[in-house]
Short mmCIF file of C-alpha atoms in Angstrom, two decimals:
data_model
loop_
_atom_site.label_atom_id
_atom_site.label_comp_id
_atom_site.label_asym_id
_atom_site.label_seq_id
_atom_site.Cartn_x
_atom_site.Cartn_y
_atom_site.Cartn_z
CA UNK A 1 -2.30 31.20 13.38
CA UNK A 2 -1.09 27.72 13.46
CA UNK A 3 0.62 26.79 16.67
CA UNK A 4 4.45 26.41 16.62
CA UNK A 5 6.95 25.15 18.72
CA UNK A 6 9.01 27.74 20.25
CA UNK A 7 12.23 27.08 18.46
CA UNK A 8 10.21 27.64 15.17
CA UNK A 9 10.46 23.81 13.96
CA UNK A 10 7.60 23.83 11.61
CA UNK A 11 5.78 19.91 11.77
CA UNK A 12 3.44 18.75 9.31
CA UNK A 13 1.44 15.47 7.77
CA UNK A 14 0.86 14.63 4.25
CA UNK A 15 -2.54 14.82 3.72
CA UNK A 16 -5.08 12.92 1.77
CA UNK A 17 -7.85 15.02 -1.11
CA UNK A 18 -10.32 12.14 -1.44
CA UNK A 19 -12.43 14.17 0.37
CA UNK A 20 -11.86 17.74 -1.38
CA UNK A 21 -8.97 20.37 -0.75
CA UNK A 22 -10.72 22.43 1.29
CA UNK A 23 -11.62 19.29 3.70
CA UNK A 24 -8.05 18.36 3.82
CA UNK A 25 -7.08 22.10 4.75
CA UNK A 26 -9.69 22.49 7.44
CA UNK A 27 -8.35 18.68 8.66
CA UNK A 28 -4.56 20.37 8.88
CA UNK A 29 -5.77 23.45 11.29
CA UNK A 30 -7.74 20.71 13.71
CA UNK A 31 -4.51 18.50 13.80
CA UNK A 32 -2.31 21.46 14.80
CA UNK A 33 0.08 20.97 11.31
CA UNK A 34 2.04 23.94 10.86
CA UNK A 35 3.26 22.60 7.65
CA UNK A 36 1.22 20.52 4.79
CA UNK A 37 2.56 17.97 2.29
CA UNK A 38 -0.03 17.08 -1.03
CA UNK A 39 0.10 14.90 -4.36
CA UNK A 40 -0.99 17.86 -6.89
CA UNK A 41 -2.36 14.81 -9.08
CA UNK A 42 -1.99 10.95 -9.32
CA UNK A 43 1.85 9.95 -8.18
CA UNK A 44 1.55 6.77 -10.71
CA UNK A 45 0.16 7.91 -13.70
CA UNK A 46 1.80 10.19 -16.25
CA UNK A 47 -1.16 12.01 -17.71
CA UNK A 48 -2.15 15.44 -15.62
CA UNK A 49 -5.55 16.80 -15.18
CA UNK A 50 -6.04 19.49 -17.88
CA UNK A 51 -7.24 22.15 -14.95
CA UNK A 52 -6.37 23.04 -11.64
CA UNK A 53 -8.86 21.83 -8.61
CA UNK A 54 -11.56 24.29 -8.30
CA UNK A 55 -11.06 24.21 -4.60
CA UNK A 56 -7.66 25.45 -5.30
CA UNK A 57 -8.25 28.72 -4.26
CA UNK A 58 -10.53 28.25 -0.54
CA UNK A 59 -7.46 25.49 -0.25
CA UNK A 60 -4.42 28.31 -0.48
CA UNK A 61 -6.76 30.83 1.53
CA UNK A 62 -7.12 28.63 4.33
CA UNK A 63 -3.88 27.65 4.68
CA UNK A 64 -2.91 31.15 4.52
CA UNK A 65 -5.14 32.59 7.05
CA UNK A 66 -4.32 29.33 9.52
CA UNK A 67 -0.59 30.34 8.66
CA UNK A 68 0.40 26.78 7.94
CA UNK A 69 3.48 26.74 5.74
CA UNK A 70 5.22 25.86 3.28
CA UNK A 71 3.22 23.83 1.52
CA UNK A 72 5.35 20.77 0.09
CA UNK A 73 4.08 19.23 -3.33
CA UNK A 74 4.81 15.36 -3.56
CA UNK A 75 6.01 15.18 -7.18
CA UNK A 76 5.50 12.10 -8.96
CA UNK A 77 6.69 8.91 -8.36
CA UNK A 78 7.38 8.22 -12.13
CA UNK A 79 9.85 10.79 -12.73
CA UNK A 80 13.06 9.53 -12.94
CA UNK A 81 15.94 11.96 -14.68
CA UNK A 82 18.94 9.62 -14.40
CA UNK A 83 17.60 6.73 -16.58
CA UNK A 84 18.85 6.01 -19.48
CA UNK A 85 15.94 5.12 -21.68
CA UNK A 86 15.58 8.30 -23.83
CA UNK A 87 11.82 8.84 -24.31
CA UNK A 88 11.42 7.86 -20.44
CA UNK A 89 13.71 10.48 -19.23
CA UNK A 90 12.06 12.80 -21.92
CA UNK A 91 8.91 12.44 -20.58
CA UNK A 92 10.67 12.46 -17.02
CA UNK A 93 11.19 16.36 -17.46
CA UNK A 94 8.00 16.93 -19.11
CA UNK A 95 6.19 15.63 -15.84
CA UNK A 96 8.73 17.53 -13.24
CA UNK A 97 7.67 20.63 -15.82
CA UNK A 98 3.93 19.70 -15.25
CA UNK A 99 4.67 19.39 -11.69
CA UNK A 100 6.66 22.92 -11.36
CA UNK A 101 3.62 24.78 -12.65
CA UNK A 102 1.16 22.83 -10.41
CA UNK A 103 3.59 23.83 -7.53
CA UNK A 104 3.18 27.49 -8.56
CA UNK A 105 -0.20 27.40 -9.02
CA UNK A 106 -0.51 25.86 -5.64
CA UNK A 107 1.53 28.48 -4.38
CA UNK A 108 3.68 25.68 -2.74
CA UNK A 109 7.29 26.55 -1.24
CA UNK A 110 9.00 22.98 -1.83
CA UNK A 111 8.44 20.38 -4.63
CA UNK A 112 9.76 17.09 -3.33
CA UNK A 113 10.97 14.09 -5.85
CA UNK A 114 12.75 11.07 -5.62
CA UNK A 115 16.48 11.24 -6.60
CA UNK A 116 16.06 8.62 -9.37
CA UNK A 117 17.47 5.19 -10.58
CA UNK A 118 20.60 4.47 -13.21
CA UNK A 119 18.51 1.04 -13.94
CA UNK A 120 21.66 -0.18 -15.09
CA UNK A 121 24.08 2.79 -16.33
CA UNK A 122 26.73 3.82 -14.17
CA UNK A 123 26.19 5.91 -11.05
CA UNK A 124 28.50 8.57 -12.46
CA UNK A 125 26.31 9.05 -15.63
CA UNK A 126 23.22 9.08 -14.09
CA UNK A 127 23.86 12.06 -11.40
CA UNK A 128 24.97 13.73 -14.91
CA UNK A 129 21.57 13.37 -16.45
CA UNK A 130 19.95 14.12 -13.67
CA UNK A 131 21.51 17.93 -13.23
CA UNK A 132 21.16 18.10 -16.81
CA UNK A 133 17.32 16.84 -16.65
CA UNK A 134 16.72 19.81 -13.50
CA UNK A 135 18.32 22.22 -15.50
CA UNK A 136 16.42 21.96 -18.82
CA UNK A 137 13.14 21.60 -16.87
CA UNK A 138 14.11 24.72 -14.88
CA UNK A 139 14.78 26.31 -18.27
CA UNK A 140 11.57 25.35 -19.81
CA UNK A 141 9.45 28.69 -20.36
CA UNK A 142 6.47 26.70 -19.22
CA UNK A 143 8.15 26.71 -16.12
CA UNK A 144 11.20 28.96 -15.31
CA UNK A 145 12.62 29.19 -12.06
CA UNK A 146 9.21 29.39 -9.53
CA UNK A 147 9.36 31.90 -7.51
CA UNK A 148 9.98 30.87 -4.28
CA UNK A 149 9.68 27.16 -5.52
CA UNK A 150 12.49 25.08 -4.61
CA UNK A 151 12.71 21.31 -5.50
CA UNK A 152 14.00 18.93 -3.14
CA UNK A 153 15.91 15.63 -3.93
CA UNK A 154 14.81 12.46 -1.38
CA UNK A 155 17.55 10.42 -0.41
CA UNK A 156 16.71 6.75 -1.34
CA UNK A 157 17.12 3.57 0.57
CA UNK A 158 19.31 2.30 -2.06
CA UNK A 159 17.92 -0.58 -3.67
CA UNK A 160 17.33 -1.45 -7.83
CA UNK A 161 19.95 1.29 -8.86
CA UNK A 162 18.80 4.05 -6.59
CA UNK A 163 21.27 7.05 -6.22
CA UNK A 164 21.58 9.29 -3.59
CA UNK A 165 21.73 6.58 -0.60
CA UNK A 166 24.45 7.82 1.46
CA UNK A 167 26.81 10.83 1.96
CA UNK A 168 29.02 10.20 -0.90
CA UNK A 169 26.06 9.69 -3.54
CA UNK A 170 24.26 12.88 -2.18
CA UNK A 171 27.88 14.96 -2.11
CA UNK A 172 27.89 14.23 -5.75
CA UNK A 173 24.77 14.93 -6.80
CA UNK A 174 25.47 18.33 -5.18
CA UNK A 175 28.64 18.71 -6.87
CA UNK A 176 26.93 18.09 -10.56
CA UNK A 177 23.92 20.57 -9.92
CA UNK A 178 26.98 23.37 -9.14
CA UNK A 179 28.37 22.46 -12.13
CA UNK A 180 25.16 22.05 -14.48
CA UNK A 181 24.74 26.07 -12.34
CA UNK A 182 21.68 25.31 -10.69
CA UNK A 183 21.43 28.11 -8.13
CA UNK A 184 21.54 26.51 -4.54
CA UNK A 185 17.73 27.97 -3.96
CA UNK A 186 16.22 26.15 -6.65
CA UNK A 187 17.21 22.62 -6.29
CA UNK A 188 17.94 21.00 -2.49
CA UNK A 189 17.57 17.79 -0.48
CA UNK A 190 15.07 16.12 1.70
CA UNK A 191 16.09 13.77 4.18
CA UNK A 192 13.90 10.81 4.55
CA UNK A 193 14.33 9.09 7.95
CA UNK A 194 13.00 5.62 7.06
CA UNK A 195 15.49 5.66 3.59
CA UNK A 196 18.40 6.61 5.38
CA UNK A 197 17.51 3.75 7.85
CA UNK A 198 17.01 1.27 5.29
CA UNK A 199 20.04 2.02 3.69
CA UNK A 200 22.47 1.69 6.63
CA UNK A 201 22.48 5.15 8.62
CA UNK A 202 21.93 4.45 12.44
CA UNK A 203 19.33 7.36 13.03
CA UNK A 204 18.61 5.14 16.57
CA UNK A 205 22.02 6.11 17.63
CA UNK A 206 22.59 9.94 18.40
CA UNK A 207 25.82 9.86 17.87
CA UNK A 208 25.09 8.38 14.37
CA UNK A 209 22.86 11.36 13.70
CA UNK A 210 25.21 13.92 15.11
CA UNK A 211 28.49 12.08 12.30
CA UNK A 212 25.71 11.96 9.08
CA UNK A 213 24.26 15.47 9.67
CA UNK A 214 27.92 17.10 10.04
CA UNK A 215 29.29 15.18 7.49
CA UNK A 216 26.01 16.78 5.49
CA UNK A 217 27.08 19.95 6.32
CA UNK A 218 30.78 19.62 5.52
CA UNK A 219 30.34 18.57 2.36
CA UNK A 220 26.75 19.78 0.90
CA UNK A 221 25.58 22.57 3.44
CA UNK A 222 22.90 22.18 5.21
CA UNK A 223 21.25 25.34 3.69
CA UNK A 224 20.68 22.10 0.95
CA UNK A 225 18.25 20.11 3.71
CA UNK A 226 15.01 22.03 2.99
CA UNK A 227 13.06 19.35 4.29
CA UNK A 228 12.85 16.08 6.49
CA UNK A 229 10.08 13.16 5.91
CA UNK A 230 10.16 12.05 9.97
CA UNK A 231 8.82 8.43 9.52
CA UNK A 232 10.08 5.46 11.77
CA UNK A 233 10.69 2.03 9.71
CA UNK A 234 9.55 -1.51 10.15
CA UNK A 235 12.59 -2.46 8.03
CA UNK A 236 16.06 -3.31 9.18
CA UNK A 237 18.99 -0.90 8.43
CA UNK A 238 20.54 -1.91 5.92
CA UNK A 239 17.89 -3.75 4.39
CA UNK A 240 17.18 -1.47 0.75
CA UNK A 241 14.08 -1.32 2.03
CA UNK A 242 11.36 1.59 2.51
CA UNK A 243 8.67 0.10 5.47
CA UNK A 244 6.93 3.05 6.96
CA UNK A 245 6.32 2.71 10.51
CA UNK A 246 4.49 5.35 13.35
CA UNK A 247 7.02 7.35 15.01
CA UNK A 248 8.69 5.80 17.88
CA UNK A 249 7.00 2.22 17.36
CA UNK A 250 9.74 1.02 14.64
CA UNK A 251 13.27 0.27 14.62
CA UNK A 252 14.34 3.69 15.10
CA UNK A 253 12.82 4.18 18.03
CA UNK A 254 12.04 7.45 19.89
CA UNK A 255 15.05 8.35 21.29
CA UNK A 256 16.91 8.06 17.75
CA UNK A 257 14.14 10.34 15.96
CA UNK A 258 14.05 12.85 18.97
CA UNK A 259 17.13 13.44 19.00
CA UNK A 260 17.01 13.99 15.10
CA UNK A 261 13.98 16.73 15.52
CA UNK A 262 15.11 18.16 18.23
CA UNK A 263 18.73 18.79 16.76
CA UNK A 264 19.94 22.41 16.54
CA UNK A 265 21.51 21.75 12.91
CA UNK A 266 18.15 21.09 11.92
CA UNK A 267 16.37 23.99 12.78
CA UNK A 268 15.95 25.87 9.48
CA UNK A 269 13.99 22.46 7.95
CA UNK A 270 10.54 21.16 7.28
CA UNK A 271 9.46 18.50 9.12
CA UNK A 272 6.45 15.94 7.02
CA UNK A 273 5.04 12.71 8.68
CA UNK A 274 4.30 9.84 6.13
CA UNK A 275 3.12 7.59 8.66
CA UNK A 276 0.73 5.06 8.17
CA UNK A 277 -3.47 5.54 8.45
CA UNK A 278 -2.91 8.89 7.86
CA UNK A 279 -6.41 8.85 6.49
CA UNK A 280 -7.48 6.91 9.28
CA UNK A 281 -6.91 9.51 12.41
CA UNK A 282 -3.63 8.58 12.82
CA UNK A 283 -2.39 11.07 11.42
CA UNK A 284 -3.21 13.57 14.28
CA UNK A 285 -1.98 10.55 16.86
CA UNK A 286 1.91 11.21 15.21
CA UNK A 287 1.46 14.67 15.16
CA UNK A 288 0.89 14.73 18.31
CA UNK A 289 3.71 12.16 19.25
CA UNK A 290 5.86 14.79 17.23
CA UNK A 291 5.00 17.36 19.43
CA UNK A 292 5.90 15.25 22.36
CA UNK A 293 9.49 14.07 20.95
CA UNK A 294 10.05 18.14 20.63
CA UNK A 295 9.58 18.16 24.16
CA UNK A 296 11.16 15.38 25.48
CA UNK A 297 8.19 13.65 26.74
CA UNK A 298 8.14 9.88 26.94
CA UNK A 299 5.85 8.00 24.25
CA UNK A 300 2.86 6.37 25.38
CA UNK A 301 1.86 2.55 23.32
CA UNK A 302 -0.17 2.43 20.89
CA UNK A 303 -3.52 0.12 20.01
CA UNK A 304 -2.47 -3.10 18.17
CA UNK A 305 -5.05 -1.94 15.35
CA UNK A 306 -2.77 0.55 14.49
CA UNK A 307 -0.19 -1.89 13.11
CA UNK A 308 -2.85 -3.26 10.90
CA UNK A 309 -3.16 0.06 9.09
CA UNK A 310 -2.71 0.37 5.02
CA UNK A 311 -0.18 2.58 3.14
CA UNK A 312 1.42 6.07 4.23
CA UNK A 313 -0.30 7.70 1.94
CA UNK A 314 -3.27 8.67 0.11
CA UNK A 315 -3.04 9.42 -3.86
CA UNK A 316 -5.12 12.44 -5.22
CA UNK A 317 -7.79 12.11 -7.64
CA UNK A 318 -6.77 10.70 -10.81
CA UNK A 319 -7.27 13.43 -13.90
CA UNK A 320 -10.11 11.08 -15.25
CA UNK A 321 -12.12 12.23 -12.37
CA UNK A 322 -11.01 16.08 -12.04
#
């Protein structure tokens, strides 16, 4: 079994499958993940391979028998419900519908996806299309309600139209799923340290952390935060922007995002690393730094190489070469 921390916290890495599913698997048990996150296909292209992986199956198996879960799919990064271009939000649903049944057949326990953009409408009409564009993909036959598949909503930084950037935005995208009557355990939130950063929460202050997680609580329910993406940012708060930095080297610092893993409201959540050179070995260098936050420990430097790493993460295999 994969190792845990006592409280039960369950810490994991997004994971790259350039290199095959299995391969990636085998890489989560050597890192110590006890959690995994994975694209099921290309995040920026809208056609889906026709087949699942044929290392699907050694993939679930060895995550099983490692006991590493849940397994959190990265939906898309085209699907956007709350635009108002028809045939884009049409095709919006079809993909989170493609993506539901990939989840499934992944046997995954949480399909993440951005929270979406009004490009242009008004706020209050876009959280409306997007309950109404969960619901109908929920109801598509294709795809019912997974079992024990629940989508999560990622709180944006804010910037070009993005919803969902602070309490208010997220309390009424909560509100609108009740009243579209999406059941609480099929559509939730993820938290995303560096967004919340970027768009103005003080996650380096614990006293910050302690007024937006209550607040959360009061007025979602914190039965909503399935799952936390525990990056630090190279961006200033307040900046719109998303700048993915290795925990406890950024603006956040390590006090603000220990406090933040260690907190007891947050005890029932997921927690995924998107840190950068996660293909590169770094991604068992923040796990471990993780591990050490849980505990308290202090945070050692790290080599200036590792601030000239590439992107956070690794796209799958584009169908073309499935």
């Amino acid at each position: 079994m994969a190792p845990m921390h006592p409280d039960g916290r369950r810490i994991g890495a997004h994971l790259a499958l350039g290199q095959g599913m299995l391969e990636a698997a085998e890489r989560a048990v050597m890192i110590g993940a006890t959690a995994v996150q994975v694209f099921s296909d290309s995040p920026t292209t809208w056609a889906r391979r026709s087949e699942p992986p044929p290392d699907l199956a050694p993939f679930r198996a060895r995550l099983a028998a490692a006991g590493i879960a849940p397994l959190v799919i990265h939906g898309s990064y085209l699907i956007n419900l709350a635009g108002e271009i028809d045939e884009l939000r049409t095709r919006s649903i079809e993909l989170l519908v493609a993506e539901l049944e990939a989840a499934t057949a992944y046997g995954a326990g949480i399909l993440n996806i951005h929270v979406g953009a009004h490009r242009g409408g008004s706020p209050e009409s876009a959280i409306d299309r997007l309950a109404g564009g969960l619901a109908e993909a929920l109801a598509t036959p294709a795809a019912g309600i997974p079992t024990g598949v629940t989508i999560t909503l990622e709180n944006s930084p804010g910037g070009d139209g993005a919803l969902g950037a602070d309490i208010d935005g997220l309390a009424a995208i909560a509100g609108a799923l009740d009243t579209a009557g999406i059941p609480r355990s099929s559509v939730a939130f993820c938290l995303d340290t560096a967004h919340a950063w970027g768009a103005g929460h003080d996650l380096a202050s614990p006293a910050a952390t302690d007024d937006l997680l209550e607040q959360f609580d009061r007025r979602i329910g914190l039965d909503r935060l399935r799952l936390v993406h525990l990056n630090d940012s190279r961006a200033g708060r307040g900046s719109r922007l998303d700048r993915h930095e290795h925990l406890g080297a950024g603006r956040i610092g390590e006090s603000g995002l220990g406090h933040l893993l260690r907190h007891p409201l947050l005890a029932g959540a997921t927690f995924i690393l998107e840190t950068p050179g996660m293909d590169a070995g770094y991604d068992a260098i923040n796990l471990e730094r993780a591990r050490a936050l849980l505990r308290g420990d202090p945070l050692g430097p790290l080599p200036a190489e590792a601030f000239a790493l590439g992107g956070s993460r690794t796209r799958a295999a584009s169908p073309a070469s499935s």
